[in-house]
Structure formats: C-alpha cells, structure tokens
C-alpha positions as a Python dict, from the first residue, in 0.01 Angstrom:
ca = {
    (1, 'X'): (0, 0, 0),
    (2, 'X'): (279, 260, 65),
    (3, 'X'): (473, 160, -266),
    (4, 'X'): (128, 294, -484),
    (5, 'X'): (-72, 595, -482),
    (6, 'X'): (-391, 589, -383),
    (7, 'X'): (-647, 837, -470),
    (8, 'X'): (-719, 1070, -255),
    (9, 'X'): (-1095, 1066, -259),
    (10, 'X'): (-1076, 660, -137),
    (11, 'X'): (-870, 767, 217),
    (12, 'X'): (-1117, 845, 527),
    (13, 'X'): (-1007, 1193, 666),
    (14, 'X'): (-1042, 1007, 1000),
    (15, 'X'): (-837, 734, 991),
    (16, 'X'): (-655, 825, 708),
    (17, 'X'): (-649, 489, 599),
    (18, 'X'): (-826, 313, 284),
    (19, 'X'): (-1250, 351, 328),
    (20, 'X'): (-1348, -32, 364),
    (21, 'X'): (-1736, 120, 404),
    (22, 'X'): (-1746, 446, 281),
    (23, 'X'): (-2072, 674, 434),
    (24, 'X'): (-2204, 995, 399),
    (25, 'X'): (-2296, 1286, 631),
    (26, 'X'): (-2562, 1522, 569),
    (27, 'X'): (-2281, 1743, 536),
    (28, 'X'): (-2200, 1586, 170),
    (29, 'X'): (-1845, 1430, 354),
    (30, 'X'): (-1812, 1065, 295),
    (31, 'X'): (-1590, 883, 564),
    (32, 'X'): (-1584, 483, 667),
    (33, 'X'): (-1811, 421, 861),
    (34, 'X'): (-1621, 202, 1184),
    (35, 'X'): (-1433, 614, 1197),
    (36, 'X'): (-1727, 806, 1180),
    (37, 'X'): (-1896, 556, 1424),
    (38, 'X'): (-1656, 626, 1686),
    (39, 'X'): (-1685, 1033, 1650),
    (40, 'X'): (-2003, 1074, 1665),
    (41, 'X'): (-2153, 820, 1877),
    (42, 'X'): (-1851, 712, 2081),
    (43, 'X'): (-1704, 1007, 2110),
    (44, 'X'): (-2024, 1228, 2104),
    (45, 'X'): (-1939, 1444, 1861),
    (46, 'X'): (-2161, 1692, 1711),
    (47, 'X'): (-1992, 1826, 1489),
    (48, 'X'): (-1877, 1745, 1092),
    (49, 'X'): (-1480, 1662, 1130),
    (50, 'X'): (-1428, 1822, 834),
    (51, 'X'): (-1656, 2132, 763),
    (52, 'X'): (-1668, 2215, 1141),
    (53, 'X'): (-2082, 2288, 1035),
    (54, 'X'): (-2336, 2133, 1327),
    (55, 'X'): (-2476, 1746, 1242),
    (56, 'X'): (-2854, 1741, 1277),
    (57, 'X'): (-2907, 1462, 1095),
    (58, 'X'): (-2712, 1146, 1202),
    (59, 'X'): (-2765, 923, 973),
    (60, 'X'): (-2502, 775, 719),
    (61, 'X'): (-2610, 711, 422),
    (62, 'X'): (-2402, 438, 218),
    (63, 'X'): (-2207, 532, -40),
    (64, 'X'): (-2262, 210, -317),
    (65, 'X'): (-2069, 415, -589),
    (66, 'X'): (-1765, 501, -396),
    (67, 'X'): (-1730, 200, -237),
    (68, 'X'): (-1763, 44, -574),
    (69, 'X'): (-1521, 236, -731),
    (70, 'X'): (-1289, 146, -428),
    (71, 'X'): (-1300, -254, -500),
    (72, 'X'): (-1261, -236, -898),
    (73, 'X'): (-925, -23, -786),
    (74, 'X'): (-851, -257, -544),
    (75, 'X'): (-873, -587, -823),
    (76, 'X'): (-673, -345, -1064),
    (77, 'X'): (-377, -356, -785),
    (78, 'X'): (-400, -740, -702),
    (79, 'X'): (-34, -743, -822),
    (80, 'X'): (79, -483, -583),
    (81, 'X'): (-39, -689, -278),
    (82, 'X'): (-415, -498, -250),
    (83, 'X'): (-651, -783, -158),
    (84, 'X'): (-1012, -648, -276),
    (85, 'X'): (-1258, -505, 29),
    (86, 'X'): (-1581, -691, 124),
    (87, 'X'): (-1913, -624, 27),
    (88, 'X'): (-2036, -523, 366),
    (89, 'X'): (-2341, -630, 530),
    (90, 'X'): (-2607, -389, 513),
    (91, 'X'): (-2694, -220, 906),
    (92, 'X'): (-2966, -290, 1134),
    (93, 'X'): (-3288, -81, 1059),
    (94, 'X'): (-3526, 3, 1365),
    (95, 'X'): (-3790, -201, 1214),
    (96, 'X'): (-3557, -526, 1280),
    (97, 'X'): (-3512, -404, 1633),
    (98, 'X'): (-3901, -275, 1743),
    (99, 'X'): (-3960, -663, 1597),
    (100, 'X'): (-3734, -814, 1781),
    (101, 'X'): (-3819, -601, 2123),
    (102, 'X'): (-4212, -726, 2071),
    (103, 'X'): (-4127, -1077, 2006),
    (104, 'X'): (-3965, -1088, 2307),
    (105, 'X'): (-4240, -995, 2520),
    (106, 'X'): (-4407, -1344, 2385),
    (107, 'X'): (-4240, -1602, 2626),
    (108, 'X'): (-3991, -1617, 2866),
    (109, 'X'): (-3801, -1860, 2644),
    (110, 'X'): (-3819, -1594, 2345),
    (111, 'X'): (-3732, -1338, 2578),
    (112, 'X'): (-3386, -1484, 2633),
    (113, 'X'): (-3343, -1576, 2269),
    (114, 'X'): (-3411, -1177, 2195),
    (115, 'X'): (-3192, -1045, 2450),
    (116, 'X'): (-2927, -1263, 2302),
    (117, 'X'): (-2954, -1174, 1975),
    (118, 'X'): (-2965, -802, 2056),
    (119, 'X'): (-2655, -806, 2273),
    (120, 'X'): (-2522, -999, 1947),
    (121, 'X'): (-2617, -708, 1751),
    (122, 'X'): (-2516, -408, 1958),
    (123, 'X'): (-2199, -617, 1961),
    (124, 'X'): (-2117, -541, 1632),
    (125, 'X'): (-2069, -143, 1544),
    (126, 'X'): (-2172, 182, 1704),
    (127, 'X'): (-2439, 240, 1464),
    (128, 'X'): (-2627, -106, 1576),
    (129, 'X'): (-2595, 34, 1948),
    (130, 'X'): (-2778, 414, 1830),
    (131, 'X'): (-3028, 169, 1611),
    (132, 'X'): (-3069, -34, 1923),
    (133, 'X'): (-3136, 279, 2134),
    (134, 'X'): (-3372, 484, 1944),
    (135, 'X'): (-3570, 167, 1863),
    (136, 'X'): (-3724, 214, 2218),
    (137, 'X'): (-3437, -52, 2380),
    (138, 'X'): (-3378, 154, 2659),
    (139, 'X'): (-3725, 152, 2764),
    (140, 'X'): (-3792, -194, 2734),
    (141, 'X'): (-3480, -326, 2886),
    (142, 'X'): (-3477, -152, 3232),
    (143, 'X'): (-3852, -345, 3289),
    (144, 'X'): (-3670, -665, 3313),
    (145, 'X'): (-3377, -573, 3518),
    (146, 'X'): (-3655, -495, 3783),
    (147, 'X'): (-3684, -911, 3852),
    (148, 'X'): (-3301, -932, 3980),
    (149, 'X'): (-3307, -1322, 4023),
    (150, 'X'): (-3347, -1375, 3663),
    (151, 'X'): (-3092, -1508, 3428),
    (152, 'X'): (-3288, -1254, 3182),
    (153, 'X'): (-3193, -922, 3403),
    (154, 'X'): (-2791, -1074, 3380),
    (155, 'X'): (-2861, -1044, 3007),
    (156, 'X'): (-3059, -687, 2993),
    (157, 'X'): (-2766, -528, 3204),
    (158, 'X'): (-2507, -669, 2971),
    (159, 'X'): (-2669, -512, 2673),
    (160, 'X'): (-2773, -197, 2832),
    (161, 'X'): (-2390, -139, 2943),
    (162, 'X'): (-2290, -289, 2631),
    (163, 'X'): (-2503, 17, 2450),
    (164, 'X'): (-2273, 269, 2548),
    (165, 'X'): (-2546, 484, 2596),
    (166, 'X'): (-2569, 813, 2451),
    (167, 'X'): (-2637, 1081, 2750),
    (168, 'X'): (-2966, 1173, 2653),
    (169, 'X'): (-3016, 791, 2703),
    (170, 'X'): (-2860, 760, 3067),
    (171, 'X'): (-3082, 1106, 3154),
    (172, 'X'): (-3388, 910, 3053),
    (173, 'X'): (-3286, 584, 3270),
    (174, 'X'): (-3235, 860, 3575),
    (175, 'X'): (-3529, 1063, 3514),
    (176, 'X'): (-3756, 776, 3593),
    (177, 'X'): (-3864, 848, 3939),
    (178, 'X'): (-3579, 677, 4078),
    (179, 'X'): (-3727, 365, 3991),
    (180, 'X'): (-3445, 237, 3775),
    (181, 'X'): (-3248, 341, 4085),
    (182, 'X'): (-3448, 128, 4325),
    (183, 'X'): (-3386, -200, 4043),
    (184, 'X'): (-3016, -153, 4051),
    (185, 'X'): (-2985, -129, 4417),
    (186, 'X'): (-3220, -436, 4428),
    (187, 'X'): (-2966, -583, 4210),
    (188, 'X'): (-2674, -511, 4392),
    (189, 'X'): (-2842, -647, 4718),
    (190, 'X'): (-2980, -988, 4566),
    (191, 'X'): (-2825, -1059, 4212),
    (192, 'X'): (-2523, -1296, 4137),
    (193, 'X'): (-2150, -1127, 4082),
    (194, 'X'): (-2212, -1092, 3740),
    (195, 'X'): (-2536, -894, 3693),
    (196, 'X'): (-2398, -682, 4027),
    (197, 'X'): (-2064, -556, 3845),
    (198, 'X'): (-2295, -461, 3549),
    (199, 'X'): (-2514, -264, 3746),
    (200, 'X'): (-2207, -81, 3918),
    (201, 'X'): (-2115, -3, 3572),
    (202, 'X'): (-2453, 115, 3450),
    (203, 'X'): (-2503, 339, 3799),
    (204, 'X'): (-2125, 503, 3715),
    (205, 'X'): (-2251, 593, 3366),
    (206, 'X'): (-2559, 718, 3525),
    (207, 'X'): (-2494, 925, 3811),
    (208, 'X'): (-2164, 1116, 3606),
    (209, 'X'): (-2477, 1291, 3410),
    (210, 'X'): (-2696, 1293, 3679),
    (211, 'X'): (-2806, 1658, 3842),
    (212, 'X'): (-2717, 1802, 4178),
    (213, 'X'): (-3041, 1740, 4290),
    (214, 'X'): (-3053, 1363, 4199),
    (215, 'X'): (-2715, 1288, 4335),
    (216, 'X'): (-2816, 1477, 4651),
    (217, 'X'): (-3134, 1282, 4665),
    (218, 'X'): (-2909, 908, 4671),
    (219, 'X'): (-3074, 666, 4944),
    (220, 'X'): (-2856, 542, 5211),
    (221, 'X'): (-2971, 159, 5088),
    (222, 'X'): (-2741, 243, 4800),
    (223, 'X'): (-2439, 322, 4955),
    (224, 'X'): (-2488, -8, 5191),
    (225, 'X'): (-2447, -226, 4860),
    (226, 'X'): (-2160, -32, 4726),
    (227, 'X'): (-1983, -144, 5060),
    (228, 'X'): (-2112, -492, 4987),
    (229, 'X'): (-1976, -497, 4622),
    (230, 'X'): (-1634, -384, 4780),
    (231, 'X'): (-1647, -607, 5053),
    (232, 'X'): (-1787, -944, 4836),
    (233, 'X'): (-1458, -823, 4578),
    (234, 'X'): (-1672, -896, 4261),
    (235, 'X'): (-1421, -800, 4026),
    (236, 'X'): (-1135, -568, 4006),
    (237, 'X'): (-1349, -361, 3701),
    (238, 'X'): (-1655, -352, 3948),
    (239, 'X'): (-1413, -208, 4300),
    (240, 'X'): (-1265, 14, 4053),
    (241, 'X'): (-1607, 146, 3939),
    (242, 'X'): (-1737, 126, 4266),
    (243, 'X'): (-1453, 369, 4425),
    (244, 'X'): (-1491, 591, 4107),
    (245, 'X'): (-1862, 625, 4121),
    (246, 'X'): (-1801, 729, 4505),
    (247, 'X'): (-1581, 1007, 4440),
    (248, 'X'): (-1892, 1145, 4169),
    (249, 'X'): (-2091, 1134, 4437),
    (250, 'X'): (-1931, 1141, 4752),
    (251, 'X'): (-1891, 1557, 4793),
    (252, 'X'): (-2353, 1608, 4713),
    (253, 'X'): (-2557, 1654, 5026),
    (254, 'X'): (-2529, 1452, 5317),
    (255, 'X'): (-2357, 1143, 5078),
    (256, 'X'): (-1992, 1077, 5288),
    (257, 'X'): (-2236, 1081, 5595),
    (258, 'X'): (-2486, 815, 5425),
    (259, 'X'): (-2094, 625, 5324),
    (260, 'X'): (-1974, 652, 5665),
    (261, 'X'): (-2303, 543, 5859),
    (262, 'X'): (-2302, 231, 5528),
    (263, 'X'): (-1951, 85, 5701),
    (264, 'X'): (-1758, 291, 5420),
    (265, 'X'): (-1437, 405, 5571),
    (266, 'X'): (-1317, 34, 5733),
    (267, 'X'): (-1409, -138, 5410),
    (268, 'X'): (-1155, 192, 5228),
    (269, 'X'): (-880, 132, 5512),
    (270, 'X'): (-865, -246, 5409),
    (271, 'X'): (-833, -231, 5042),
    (272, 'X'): (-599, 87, 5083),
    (273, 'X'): (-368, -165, 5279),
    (274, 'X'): (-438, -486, 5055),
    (275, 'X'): (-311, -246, 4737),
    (276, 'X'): (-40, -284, 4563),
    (277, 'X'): (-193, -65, 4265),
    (278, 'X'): (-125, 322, 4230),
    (279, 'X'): (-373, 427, 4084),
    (280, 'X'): (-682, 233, 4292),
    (281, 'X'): (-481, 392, 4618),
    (282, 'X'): (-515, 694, 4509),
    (283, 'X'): (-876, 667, 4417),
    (284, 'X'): (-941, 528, 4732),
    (285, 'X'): (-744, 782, 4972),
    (286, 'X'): (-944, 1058, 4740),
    (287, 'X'): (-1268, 908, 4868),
    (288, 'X'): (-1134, 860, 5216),
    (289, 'X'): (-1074, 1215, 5200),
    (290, 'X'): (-1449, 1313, 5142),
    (291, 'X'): (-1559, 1040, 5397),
    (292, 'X'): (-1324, 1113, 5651),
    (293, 'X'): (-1489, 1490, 5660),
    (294, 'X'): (-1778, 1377, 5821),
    (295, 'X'): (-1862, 1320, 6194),
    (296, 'X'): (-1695, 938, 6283),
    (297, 'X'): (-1326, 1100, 6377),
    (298, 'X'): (-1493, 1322, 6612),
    (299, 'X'): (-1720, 1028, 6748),
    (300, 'X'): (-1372, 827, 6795),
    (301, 'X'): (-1245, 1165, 7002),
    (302, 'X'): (-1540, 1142, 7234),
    (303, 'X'): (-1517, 780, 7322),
    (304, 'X'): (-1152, 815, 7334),
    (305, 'X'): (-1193, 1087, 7607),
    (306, 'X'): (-1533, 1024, 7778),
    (307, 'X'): (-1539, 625, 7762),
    (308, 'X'): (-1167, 523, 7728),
    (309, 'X'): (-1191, 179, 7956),
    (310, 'X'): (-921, -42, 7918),
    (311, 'X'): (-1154, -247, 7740),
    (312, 'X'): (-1230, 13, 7495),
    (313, 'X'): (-854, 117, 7404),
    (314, 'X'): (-795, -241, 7385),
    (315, 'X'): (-1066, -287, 7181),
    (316, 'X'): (-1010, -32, 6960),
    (317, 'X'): (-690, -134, 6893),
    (318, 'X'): (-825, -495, 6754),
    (319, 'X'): (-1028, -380, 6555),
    (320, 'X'): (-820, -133, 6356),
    (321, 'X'): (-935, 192, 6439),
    (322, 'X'): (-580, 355, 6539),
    (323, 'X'): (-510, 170, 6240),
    (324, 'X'): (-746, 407, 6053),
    (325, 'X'): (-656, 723, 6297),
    (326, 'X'): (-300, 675, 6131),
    (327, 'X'): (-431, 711, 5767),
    (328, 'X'): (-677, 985, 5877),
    (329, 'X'): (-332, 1151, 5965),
    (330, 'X'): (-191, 1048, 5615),
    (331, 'X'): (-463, 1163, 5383),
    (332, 'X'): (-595, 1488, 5248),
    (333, 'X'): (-880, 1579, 5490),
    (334, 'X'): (-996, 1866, 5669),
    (335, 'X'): (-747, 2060, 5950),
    (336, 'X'): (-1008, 1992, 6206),
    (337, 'X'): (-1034, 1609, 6152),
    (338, 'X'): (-633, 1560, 6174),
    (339, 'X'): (-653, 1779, 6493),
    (340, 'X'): (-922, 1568, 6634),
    (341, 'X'): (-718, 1188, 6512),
    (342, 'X'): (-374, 1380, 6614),
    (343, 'X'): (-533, 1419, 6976),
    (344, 'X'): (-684, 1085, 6994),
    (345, 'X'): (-362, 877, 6945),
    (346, 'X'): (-157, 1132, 7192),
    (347, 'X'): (-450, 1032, 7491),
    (348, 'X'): (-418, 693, 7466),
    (349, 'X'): (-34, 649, 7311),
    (350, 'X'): (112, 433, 7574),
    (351, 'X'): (-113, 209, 7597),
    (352, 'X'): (-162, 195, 7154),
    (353, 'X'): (288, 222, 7158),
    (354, 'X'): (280, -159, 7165),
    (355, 'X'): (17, -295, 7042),
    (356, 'X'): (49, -563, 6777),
    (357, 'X'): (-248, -469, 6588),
    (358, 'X'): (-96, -163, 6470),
    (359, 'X'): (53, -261, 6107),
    (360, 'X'): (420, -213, 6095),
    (361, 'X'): (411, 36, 5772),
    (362, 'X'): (184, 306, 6017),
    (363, 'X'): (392, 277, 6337),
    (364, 'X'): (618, 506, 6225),
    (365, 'X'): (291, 776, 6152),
    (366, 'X'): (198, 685, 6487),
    (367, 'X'): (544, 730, 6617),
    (368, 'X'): (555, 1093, 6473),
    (369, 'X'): (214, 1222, 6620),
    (370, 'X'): (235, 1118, 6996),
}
C-alpha cells in the first residue's frame, strides 16, 4: 500500500487509511463508517470533522458508488499486494429491532433468545448500538432488570452497558422516578457477581450525568451495597467502578455521611492496605478524603476521652481503628479532623505504643504524632 498511490478521494479523513465502508454525512463528507462511528456516537461528537458545520441529521447514508469504485481499484492492484474489500453487510434498521423487542415480550423462552440476539447485535458497530437505542431498547430493557433473580436481568444489564449509551439515554434511565435506581440497588443487594458488576457499571454511567439534585437525593440503601460490592470483591473492574462512582458522588448533600453510617471508611482502610496498585490507592485515599470529613473522627475523640476503659482502648486497637486514625493523619482531609485523630492517638499512646495490631508500615505515623 505505501509503494502505490492511492487516490485521494478513497482515504477516510479520519483514519486516514483506505475507506473499507465508505458513508455519507448530511454534510455531503463521505468517511468509513467504523471512523465516523466512533466520532459521533462514541465520542459524542456533534460536529462534521471536516466542515466544522453542526450534524442534525445522524444518519449515514451508504455510499454504493464510492465503495464500488474502491474494490474495482482494489482488483486493478491485485499485483501490488491490495486484496479487494468486502461487500459489507447492510446495518440494522429500527424495524428489525421494534420486531425483535415485541417478540420478546411473547415467552420467557423468546425473551432470552431476543436479549441474546440483541446483545449480538449491539456487539457489532456503534451504529447497531444508536439503532438499538432509538428503537425504544432503553425503555424496554430496564422493565426486566426490575426481577433481579433472573438469568434474563444478567442479560438486559449486559446489553444496556454494552449500549454505550448516549447521554440523553442515561438522563432518561435517571429521570424515571428513581425507579431504575431502586432496580439496581435491588440488584446489587440480591443478584449474582455478574449482573452486580454490570449494574455498578450502569449506575457510574448514570450518576456522572446525573443533576445536583438527583445525586443529593441518593438513598442510604445504596451506599450499603456499594460497601457490599467492595467487601464481596466482585471483580477488580466492578471495586474500581465502585470507588470511582463514590468520588462522583461522595462531595452532594449529606452522601460521605450516608458512606460513613453504610460501614464505608473500614471497608476503604482495608483495600488501601491490601493495594499494591497506584492508581486504585489513590482513588481510594481521594474518597477517604471526602468520607473522613464527616462526623466518625470526632465520634472516635469522644469515646476516646469520655469512655476510654481499658476495654475500649484495647478494643479499639483490635479492631483497627488507630489503624485508621493513622491514615486519617496520612490523607488529604480537613485541618479539624487531623486535629481531632492527632489528639486521639496522643490520649491513649502508651497504651496503643505496643500494640500488635498496629501494622508495621503506620507505626512510624503513629510514632511521629504522639
């Protein structure tokens, strides 16, 4: 291919590469359509990449006489190594889809064979996932993830997530009432590890678009089954996506009280210690930060100096909570919070010097602040 010239008018001005299915804007551009695909839809682009001029119209229209013109020069230059581009199959139309989506409302049997076959098709190509969506998909689907114990709901989340849905499409799913909220929590709570991690995935997608007022509005039963999916360690994607989707929402409202009072900060403290990955500490100590701004430091400085048994020093010892007063020391959090963990290890430091349940890699934070 670099030993020959090729026309100009065959190379996409995306990938600069040689069309295999050349499409065309409403703009009068023609570009291959896998390129294209990815700026508009993936990339969610509005914009021609060429002529700069606003797309209203999304639809690519195929361009048989171009792409024609394309093979005939690529049998012409067999010699030079050119094998000849496919035919390509023609896309999905909406009519294939809204059949498919009312067939599967027949039986549960047809169900599953429909949701299969759609997550087959979004599979594909970007333009099968916007066919997919404005066929009335994303209505349909979120009705079945409702029933979390079936293996149908596994295979809804997979092809909503798998839809990469455009944000007018994620708005939708949050501006039901909070119902779709309520199924995904429901999820979370009672589905297997698989159909959990996808709806981890779908509620980070969702709540990075979502308003003040809907993150604000989060119930605290959701932020007890993010501490579950941390705790259960579904996956490494669905932690990951879990500690991500708590730093969206962690700073709204009263949400790092809801984590804290949800077991949040122990659950944090433990995986910041089992990590041996950069980047997920960081994540983590970031929501620490927000969590650690609430009231449970200051709860630990009035037990610490109203109720401090030996019992309760002991205690809190074993169960990692000068542990945790060390990282509060460690981490990014509010002047008043250090003050209030700095004071709580200087009360009680002889008796916490020794003690074996203070990891080895924080005794010398400990060591600094008493």
């Amino acid at each position: 291919m670099d030993e020959i010239d090729v026309p100009p008018f065959f190379i996409c001005p995306i990938s600069l590469d040689l069309m295999k299915d050349p499409v065309t804007l409403s703009t009068g551009i023609t570009y291959d359509r896998e390129s294209i695909d990815k700026w508009l839809f993936s990339g969610n682009k509005t914009v021609c990449p060429v002529t700069k001029q606003f797309i209203s119209d999304c639809e690519l229209v195929p361009n048989h006489t171009l792409r024609r013109l394309i093979q005939s020069w690529c049998t012409l230059n067999a010699c030079h190594g050119i094998q000849r581009i496919p035919t390509p199959k023609p896309p999905i139309s909406n009519a294939q889809i809204t059949k498919l989506l009312h067939d599967a409302t027949k039986s549960p049997l047809q169900q599953m064979k429909c949701l299969r076959r759609l997550l087959s098709i979004a599979s594909a190509n970007a333009t099968n996932k916007r066919c997919i969506e404005s066929s009335g998909a994303v209505e349909f689907l979120p009705s079945i993830v409702s029933d979390s114990d079936s293996t149908a709901a596994v295979e809804a989340l997979s092809t909503l997530y798998n839809l990469q849905l455009s944000q007018a499409a994620l708005k939708n799913l949050m501006g039901r009432n909070g119902d779709f909220l309520v199924s995904l929590t429901r999820v979370m709570q009672r589905g297997s590890h698989e159909s959990r991690a996808y709806a981890v995935f779908l509620l980070q997608s969702m709540l990075e678009i979502a308003d003040p007022k809907q993150l604000i509005g989060l119930k605290p039963e959701l932020f007890i089954q993010l501490v579950r999916v941390l705790c259960d360690k579904i996956s490494q994607q669905a932690s990951k996506a879990t500690l991500k989707l708590l730093v969206t929402i962690s700073p709204w409202g009263r949400n790092m009280i809801k984590a804290a009072e949800a077991g949040m900060v122990p659950v944090l403290i433990d995986m910041l210690l089992d990590s041996a990955q950069r980047r997920t500490c960081e994540i983590i100590l970031t929501v620490l930060d927000e969590v650690c701004r609430c009231a449970e430091v200051r709860i630990l400085w009035s037990i610490s100096k109203f109720c401090a048994t030996c019992n309760v020093l002991q205690e809190m010892a074993q169960l990692g909570i000068v542990a945790k007063l060390c990282l509060v020391l460690q981490v990014e959090c509010g002047h008043r919070t250090k003050e209030k963990a700095r004071e709580v290890l200087k009360l009680h430091a002889r008796v916490w010097m020794n003690s074996p349940c203070i990891p080895s890699n924080l005794l010398l934070t400990f060591s600094a602040h008493v």
